[in-house]
Coordinates of C-alpha atoms and ligand atoms in Angstrom, one line a residue:
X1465 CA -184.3 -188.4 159.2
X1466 CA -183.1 -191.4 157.1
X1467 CA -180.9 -194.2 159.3
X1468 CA -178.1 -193.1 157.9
X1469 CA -178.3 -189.5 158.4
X1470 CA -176.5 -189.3 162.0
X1471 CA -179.0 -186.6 162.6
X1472 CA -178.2 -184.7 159.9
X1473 CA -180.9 -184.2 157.3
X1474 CA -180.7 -186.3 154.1
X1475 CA -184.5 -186.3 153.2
X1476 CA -183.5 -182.4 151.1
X1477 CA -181.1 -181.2 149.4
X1478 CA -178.9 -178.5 150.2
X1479 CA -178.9 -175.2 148.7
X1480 CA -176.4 -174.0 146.2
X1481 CA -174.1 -171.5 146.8
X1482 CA -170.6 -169.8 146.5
X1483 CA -169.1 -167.9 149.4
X1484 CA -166.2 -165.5 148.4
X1485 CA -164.1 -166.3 151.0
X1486 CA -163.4 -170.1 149.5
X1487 CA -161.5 -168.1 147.0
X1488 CA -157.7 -170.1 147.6
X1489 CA -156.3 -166.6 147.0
X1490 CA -158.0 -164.7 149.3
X1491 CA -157.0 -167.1 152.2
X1492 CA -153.4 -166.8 151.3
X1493 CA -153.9 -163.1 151.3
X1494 CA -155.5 -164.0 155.2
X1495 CA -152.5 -165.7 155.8
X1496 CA -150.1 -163.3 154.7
X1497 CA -152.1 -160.4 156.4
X1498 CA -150.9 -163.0 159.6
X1499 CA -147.3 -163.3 158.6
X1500 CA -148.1 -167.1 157.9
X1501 CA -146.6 -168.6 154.7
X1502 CA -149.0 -170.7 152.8
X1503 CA -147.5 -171.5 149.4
X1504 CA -150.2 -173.6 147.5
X1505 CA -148.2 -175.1 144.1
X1506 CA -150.5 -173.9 140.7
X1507 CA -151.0 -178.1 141.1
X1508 CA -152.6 -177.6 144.4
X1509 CA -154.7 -180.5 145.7
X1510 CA -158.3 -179.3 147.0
X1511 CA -160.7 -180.9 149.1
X1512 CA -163.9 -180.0 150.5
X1513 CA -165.7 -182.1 153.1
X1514 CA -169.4 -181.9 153.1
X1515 CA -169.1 -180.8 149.5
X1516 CA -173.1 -180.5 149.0
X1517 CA -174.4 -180.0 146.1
X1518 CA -170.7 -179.2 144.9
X1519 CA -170.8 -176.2 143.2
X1520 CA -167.7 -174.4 144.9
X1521 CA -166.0 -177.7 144.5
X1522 CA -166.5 -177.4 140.6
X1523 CA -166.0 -174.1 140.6
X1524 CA -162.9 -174.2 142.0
X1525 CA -161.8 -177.1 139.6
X1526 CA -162.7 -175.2 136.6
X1527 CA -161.1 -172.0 137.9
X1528 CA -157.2 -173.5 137.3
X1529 CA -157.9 -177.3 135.7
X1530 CA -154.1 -178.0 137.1
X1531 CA -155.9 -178.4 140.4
X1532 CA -157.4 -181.4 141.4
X1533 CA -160.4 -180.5 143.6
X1534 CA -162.0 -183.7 145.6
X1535 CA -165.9 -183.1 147.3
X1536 CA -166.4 -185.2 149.7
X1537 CA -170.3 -185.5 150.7
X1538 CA -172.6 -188.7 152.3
X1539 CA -175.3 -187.3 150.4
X1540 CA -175.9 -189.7 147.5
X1541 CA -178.3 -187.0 146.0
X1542 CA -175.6 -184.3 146.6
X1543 CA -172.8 -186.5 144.8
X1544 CA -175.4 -187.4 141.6
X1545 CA -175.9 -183.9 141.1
X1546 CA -172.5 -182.9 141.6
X1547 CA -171.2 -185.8 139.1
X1548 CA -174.0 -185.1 136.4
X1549 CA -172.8 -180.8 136.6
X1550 CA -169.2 -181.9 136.2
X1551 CA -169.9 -183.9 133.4
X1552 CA -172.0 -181.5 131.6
X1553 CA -169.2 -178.7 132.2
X1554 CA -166.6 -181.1 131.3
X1555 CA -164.8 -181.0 134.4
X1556 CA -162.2 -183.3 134.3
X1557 CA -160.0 -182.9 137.2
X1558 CA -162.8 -183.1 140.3
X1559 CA -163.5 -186.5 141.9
X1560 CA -166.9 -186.5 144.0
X1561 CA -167.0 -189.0 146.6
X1562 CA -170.2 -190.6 147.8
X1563 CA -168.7 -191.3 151.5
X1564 CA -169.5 -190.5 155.4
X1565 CA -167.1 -189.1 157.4
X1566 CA -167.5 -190.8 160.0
X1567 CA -167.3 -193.8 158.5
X1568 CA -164.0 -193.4 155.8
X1569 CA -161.5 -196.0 155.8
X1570 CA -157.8 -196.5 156.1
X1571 CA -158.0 -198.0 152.7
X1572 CA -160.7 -195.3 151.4
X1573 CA -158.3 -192.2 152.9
X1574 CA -155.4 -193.9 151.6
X1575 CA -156.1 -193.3 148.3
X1576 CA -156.8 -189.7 148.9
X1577 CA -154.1 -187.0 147.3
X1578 CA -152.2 -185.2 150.1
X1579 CA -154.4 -182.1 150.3
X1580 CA -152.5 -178.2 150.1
X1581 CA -155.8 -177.0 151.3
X1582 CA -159.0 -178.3 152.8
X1583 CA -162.1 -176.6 153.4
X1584 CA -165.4 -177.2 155.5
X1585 CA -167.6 -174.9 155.6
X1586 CA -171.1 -175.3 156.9
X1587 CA -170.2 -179.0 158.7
X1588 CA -168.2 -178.6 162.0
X1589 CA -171.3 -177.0 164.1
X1590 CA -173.8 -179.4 162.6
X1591 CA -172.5 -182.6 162.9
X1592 CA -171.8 -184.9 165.6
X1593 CA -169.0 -186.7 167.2
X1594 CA -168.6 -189.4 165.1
X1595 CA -168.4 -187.3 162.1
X1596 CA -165.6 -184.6 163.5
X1597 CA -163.6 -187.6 165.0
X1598 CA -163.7 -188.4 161.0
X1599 CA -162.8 -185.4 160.3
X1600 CA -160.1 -184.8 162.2
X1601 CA -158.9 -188.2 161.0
X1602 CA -158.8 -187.1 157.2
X1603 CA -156.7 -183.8 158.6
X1604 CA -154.0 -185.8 160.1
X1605 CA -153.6 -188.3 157.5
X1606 CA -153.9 -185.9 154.6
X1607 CA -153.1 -182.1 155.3
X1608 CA -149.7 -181.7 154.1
X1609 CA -147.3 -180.0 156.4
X1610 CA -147.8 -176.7 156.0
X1611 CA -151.3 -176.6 154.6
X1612 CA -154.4 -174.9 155.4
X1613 CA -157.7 -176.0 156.5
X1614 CA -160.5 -173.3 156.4
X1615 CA -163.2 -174.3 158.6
X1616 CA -166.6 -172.2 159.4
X1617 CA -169.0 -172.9 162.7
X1618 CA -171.2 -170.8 164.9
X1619 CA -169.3 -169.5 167.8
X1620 CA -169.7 -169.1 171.5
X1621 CA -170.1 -166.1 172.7
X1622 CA -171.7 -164.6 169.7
X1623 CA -174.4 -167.1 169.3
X1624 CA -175.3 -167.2 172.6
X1625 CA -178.3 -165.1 172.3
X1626 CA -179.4 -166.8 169.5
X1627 CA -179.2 -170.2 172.0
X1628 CA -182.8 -170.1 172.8
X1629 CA -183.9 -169.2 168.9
X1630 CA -182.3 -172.5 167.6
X1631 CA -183.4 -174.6 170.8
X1632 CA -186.5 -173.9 170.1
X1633 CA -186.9 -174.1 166.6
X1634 CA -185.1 -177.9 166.7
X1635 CA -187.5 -178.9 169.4
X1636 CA -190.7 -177.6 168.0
X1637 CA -189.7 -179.5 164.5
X1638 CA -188.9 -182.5 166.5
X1639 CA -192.2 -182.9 167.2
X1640 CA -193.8 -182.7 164.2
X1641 CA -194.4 -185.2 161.4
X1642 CA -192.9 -185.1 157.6
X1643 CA -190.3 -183.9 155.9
X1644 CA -188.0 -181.0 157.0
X1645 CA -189.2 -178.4 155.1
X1646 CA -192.6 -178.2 156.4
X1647 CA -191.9 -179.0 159.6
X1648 CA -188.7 -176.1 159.9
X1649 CA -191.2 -173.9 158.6
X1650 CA -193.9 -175.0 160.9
X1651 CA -191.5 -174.5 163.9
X1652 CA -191.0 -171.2 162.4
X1653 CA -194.4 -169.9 163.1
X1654 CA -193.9 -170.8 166.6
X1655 CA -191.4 -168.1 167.0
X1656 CA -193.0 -166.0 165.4
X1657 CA -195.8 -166.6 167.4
X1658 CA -194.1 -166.0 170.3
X1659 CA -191.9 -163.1 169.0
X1660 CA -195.6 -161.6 168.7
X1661 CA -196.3 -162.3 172.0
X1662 CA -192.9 -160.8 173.5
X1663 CA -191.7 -163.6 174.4
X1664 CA -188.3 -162.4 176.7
X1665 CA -185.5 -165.1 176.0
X1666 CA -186.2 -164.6 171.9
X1667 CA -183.6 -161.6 171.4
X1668 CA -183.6 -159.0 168.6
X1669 CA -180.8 -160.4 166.5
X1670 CA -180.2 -160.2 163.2
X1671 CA -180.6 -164.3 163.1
X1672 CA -184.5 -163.5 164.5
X1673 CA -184.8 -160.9 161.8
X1674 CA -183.7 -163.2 159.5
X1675 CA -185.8 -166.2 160.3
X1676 CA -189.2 -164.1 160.9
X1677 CA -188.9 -162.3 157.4
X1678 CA -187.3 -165.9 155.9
X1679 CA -190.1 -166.2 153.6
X1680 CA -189.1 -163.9 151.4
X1681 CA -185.7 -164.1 151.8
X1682 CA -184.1 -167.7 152.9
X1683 CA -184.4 -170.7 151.2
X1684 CA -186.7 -173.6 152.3
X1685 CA -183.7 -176.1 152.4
X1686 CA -181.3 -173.7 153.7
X1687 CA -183.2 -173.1 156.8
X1688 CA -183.5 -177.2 157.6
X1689 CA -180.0 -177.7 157.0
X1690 CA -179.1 -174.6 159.0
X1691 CA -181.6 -175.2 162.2
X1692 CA -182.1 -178.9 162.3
X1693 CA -179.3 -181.5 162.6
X1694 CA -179.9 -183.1 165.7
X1695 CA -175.8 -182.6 167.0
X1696 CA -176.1 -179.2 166.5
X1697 CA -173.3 -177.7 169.0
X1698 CA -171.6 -174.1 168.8
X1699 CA -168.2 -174.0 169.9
X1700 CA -165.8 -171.6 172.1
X1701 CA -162.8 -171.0 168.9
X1702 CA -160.7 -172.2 172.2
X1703 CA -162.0 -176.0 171.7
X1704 CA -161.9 -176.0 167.8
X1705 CA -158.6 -174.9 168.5
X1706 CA -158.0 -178.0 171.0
X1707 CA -159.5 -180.1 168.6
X1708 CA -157.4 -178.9 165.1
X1709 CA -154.7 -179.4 167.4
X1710 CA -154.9 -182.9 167.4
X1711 CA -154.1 -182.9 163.7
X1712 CA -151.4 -180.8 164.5
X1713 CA -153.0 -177.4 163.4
X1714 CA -152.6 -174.1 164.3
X1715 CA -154.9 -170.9 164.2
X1716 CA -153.3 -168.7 162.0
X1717 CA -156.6 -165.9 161.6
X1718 CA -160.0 -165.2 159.4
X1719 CA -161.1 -165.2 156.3
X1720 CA -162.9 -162.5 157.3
X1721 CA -159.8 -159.9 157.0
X1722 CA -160.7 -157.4 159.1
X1723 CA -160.8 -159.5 162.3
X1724 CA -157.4 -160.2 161.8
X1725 CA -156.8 -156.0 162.6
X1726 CA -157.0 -155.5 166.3
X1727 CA -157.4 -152.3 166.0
X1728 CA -160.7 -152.6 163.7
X1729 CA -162.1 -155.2 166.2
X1730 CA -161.8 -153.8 169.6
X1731 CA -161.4 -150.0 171.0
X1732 CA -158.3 -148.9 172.2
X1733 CA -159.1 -149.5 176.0
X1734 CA -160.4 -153.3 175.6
X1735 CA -157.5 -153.6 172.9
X1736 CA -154.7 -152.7 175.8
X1737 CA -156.9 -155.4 178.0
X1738 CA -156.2 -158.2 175.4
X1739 CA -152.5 -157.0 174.5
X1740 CA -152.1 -158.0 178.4
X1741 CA -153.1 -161.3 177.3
X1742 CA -150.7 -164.0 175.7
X1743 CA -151.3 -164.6 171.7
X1744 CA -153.4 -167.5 171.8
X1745 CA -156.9 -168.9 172.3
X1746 CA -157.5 -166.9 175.6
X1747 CA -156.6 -163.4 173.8
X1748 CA -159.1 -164.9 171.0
X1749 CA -162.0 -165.8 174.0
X1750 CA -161.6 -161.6 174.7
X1751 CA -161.6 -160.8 171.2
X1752 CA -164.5 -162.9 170.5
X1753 CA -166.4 -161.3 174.1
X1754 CA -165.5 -158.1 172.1
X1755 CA -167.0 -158.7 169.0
X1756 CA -170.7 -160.2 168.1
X1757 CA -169.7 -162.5 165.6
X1758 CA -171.5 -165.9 166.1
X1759 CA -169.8 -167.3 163.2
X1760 CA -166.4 -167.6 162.6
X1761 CA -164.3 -168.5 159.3
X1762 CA -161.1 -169.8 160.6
X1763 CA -157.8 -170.6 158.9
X1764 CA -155.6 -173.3 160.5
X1765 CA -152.2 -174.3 159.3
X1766 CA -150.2 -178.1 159.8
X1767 CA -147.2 -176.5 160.6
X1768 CA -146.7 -172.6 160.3
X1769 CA -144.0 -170.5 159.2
X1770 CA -143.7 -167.1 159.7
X1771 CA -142.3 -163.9 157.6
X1772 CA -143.0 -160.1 157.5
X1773 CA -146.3 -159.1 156.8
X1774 CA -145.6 -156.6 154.6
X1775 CA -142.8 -158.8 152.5
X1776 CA -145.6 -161.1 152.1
X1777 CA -148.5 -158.8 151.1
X1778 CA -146.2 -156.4 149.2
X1779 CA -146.3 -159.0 145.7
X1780 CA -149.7 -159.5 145.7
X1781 CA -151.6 -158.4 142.9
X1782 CA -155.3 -156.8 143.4
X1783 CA -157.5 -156.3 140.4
X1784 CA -161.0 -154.7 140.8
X1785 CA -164.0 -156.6 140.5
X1786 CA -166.7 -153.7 139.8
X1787 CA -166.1 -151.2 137.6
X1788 CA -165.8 -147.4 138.5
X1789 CA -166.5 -148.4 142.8
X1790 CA -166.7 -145.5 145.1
X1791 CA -163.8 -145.8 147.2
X1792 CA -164.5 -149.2 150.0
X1793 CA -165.6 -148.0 153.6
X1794 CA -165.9 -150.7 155.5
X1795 CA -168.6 -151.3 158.5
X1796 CA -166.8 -153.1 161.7
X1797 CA -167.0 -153.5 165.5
X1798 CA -165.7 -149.9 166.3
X1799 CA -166.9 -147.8 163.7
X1800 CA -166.0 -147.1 159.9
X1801 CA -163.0 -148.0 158.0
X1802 CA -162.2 -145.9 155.3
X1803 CA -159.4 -144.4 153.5
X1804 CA -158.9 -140.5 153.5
X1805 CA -159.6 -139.0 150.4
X1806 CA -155.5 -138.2 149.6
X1807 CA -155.6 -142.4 150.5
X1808 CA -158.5 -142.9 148.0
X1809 CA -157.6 -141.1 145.5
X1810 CA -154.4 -142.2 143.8
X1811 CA -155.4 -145.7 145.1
X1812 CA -158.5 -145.9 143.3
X1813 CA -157.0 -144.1 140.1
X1814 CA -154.4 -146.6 139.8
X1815 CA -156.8 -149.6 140.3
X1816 CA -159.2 -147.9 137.6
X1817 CA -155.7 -148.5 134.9
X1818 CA -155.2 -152.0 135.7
X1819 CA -154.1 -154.7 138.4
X1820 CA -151.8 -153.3 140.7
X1821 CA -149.5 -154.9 143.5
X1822 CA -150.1 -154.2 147.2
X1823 CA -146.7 -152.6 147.6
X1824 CA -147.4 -150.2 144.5
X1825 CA -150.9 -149.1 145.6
X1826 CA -149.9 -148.0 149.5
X1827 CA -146.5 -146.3 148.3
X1828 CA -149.0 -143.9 146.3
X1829 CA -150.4 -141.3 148.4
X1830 CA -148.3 -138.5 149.4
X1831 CA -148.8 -138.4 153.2
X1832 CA -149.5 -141.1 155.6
X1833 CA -149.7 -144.2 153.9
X1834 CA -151.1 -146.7 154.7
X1835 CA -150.5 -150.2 156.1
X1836 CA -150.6 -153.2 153.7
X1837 CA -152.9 -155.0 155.9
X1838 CA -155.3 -152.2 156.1
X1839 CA -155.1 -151.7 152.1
X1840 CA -155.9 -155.1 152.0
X1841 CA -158.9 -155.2 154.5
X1842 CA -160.4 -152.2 153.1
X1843 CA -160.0 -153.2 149.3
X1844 CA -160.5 -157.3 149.9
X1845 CA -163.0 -157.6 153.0
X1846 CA -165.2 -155.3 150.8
X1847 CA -166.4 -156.4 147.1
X1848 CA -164.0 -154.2 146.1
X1849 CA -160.8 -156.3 144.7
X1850 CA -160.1 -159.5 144.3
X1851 CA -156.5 -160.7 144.8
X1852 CA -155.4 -162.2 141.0
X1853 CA -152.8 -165.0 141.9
X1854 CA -150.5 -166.1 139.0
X1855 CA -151.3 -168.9 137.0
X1856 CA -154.4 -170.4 134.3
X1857 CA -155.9 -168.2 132.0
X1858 CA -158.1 -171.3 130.5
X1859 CA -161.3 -168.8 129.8
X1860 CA -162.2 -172.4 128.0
X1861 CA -162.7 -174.6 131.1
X1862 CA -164.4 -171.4 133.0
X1863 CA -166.6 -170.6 130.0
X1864 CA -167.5 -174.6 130.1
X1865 CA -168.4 -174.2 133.8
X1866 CA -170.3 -171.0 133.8
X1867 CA -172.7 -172.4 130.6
X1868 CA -173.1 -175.4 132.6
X1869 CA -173.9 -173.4 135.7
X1870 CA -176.2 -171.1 133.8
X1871 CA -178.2 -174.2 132.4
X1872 CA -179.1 -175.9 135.3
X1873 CA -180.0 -172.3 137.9
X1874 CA -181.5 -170.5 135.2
X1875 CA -181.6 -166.7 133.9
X1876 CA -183.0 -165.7 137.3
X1877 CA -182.3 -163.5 140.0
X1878 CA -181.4 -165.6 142.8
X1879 CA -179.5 -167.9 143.9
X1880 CA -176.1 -166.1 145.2
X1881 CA -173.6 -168.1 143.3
X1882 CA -170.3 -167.4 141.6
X1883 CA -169.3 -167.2 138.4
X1884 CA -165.9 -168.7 137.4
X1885 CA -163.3 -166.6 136.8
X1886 CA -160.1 -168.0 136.2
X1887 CA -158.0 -164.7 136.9
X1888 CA -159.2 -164.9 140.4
X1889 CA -158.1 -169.0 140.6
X1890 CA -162.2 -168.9 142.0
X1891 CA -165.6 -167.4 141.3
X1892 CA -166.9 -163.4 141.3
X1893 CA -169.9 -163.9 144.0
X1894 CA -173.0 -163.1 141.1
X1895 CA -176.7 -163.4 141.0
X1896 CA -177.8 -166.2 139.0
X1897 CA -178.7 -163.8 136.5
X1898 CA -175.2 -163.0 136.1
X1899 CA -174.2 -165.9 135.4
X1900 CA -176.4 -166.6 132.8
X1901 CA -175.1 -163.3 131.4
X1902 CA -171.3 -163.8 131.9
X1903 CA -171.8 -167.6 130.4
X1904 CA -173.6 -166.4 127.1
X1905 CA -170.6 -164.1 126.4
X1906 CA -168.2 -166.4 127.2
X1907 CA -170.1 -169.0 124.5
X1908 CA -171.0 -165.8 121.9
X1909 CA -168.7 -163.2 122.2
X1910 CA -170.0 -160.9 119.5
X1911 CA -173.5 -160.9 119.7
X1912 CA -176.2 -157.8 120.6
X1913 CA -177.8 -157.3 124.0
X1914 CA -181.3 -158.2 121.9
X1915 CA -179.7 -161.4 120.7
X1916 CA -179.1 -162.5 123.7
X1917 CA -182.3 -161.7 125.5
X1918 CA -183.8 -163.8 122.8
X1919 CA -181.6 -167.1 124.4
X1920 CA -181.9 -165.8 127.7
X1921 CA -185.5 -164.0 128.3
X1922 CA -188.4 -166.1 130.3
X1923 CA -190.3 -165.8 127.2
X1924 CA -190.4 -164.2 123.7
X1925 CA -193.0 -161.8 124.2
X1926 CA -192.2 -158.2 123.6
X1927 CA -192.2 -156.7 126.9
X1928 CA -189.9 -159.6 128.4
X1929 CA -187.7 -159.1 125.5
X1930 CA -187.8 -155.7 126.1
X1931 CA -187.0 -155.9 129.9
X1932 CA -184.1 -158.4 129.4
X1933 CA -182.3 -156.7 127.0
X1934 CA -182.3 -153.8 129.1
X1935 CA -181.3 -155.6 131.8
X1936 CA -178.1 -157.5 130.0
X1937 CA -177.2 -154.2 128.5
X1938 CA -177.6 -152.5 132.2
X1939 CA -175.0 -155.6 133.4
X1940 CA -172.7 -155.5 130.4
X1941 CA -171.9 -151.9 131.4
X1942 CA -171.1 -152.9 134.6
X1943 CA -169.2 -155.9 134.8
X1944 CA -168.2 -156.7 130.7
X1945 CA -164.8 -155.0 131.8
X1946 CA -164.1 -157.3 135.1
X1947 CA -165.3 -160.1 133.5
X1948 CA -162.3 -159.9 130.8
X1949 CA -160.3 -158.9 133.6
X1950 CA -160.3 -161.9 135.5
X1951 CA -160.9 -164.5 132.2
X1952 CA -164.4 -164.7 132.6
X1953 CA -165.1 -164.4 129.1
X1954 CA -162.3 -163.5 126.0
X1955 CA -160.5 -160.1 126.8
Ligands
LIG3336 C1 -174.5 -177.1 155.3 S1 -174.1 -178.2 154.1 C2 -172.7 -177.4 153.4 C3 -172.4 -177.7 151.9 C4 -171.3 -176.9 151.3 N1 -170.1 -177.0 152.0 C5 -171.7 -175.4 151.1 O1 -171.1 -174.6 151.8 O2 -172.6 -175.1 150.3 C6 -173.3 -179.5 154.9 C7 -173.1 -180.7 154.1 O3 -172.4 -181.7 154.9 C8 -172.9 -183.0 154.4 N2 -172.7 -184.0 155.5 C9 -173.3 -184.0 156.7 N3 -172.9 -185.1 157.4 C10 -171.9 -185.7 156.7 C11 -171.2 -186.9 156.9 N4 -171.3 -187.6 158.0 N5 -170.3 -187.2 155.9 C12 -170.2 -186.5 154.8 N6 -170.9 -185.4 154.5 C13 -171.8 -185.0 155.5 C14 -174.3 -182.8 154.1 O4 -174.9 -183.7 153.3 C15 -174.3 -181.4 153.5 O5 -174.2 -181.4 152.1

């Protein structure tokens, strides 16, 4: 750790990423699935604390360049790199601030736009005091009334079986010299040592999956951010709550859509249990002991206002971001969520013309029909739709952003990132790969599949030609027609 980390770790970078659920849209679409009223301006003002590396941050400036976007990070290796991608993709309305948290002034905040939305994701579990007494500083000073904060952390009582795992991982790195890669993955062999041995208080999660097969499929980095910071604390949502409340937030539900559905999150006989139950943090703590979620994506609001649900869903307009999808089924707490096939059908035909509003697609089937919130879970909390707010078209700035993107992570297969897509105001979650892809189009509309490969391939040699022309010709298929959908490239 470096003396100014606070016990965070500064000696690697993070990894890059994009997370669908950033998307500004799809948070409104949370909040109207809530009866909340969020009503972000196309002029919105953006910030994301703990920006990283800031590629969400950029992406989300180059989505709608009316925005202004501000990444906060104290990472001065996280805020070069963030500063040297926006100026490569000519991003002119981001500002990347080289600040800690903890530590930002009345003078420094002053000078901050009032924010319509704010997000921190990845920060509030793994920092400590200091650094969320900050935060919650920035929120009361410069959350306007009546905007949202989306803010992710591990949660009590999902991760409690996964308390031991990341005790023990933290403490076995602790002891170890060097930097935190080696010594994360060092620590790793030690559960996996005693996961061999059968040790009892490591449980078979899906977290001890993960870290034991991490070689192949979790990043280095990401594995030191995620199990190192010395603060590391999970929280009941009940004291985030107590805490947001200080900046005079309120829970309004998750980005994740579905938990915002009782019915999809509990059975019928532990849903009559919490119904007893005021609506509140205490009817959360039994819908959290319902569920095993040990992370949560929570939307807060500085001041709510509520409407109908379905007079707020009713306008929004879906478009779908895969071509020809077999109709969304959806895997949560109590079983399957699916549409009937006299549901799927005129839903999914319609979608198949073109973009389609919420109150159009569940007036279509004949019979029962279904809930707006439920057409929304099934066709949003899946990769199914995306929710197409009004406003920029500028395939320019998105084109700028995805070459740039493409440039610096490469025609490969990973990372996860996004790739811009200004009909969505935010990014299609895409393979690297994709990106690469979707940015050549964007830059040379008319060329072959084989002229392409020739820009794009590892190397010129016949066979890798070969292999990535079929592979850009296997993606075109699939994703040309989404792409000019949401403004990724020229329709
Ligand atoms: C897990 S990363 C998340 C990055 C990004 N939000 C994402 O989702 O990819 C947490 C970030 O918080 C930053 N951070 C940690 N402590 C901070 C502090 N005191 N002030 C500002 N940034 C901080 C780290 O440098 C790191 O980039």
């Amino acid at each position: 750790m470096n003396d100014w980390s606070r016990g965070y770790v500064a000696d690697e970078p993070y990894t890059v990423s994009y997370q669908a659920e950033l998307a500004p849209a799809h948070l409104d679409l949370a909040c109207r699935m809530m009866g909340a009223v969020w009503e972000p301006a196309p002029d919105m003002a953006i910030c994301e604390i703990g920006c990283g590396r800031g590629y969400a941050a950029l992406l989300l400036a180059a989505a709608d360049p009316r925005r202004t976007v501000v990444g906060i990070d104290y990472n001065p290796a996280h805020i070069a790199e963030a500063r040297a991608f926006a100026a490569e993709a000519g991003i002119g309305n981001a500002v990347l601030l080289d600040a800690d948290l903890a530590e930002l002034g009345e003078a420094e905040i002053a000078r901050l736009p009032d924010f319509d939305l704010v997000y921190g994701h990845g920060i509030w579990t793994w920092v400590g005091d200091p650094v969320r007494e900050g935060i919650i500083r920035l929120l009361r000073r410069k959350l306007k009334p009546g905007g949202i904060l989306h803010l992710t952390y591990n949660a009590l009582p999902g991760f409690a079986r996964d308390l031991p795992l990341q005790r023990l991982i933290r403490s076995v790195a602790s002891l170890l010299p060097g930097g935190s890669i080696p010594r994360v993955q060092e620590a790793i062999e030690v559960v996996r040592a005693l996961a061999d041995a059968g040790a009892v208080q490591l449980h078979d999660t899906p977290l001890l999956r993960e870290v034991l097969k991490s070689a192949d499929s979790l990043e280095p980095a990401y594995l030191a951010h995620e199990f190192l910071p010395e603060h590391w604390r999970p929280a009941f949502h009940a004291d985030v709550a107590a805490d947001m409340a200080r900046a005079q937030l309120a829970f309004v539900g998750s980005a994740t859509l579905f938990e915002n559905v009782p019915e999809l999150c509990m059975d019928p006989a532990q849903k009559a249990v919490a119904e007893r139950i005021p609506a509140g943090p205490v009817r959360e703590l039994v819908k959290d002991i319902c569920l095993t979620r040990p992370f949560r994506r929570d939307i807060f609001m500085r001041g709510v206002r509520r409407a109908d649900r379905t007079a707020l869903l009713d306008p929004v307009v879906l478009g779908l971001q895969v071509e020809a999808p077999s109709p969304p089924k959806l895997s949560v707490q109590v079983g399957t969520a699916e549409f009937g096939p006299e549901m799927a059908e005129p839903i999914m035909a319609a979608l198949a013309e073109g973009p389609q509003t919420v109150g159009r697609l569940r007036n279509l089937p004949e019979g029962r029909k279904p809930n707006a919130a439920e057409l929304c879970v099934l066709l949003c909390g899946t990769p199914t739709c995306l929710p197409m707010p009004p406003g920029s078209r500028d395939v320019a700035a998105a084109v700028r952003f995805n070459r740039a993107a493409a440039a610096r992570y490469g025609y490969v297969k990973g990372p996860r990132l996004g790739i811009c897509a200004p009909g969505a105001g935010a990014g299609i979650a895409a393979y690297a790969l994709e990106v690469a892809i979707a940015a050549d189009v964007g830059a040379f509309p008319d060329d072959t599949p084989g002229q392409r490969a020739m820009r794009l391939a590892a190397d010129t040699s016949e066979a890798s030609l070969r292999d990535a022309t079929a592979t850009i010709e296997r993606v075109l298929r699939d994703r040309l027609a989404v792409w000019r959908r949401f403004g990724v490239v020229q329709p």
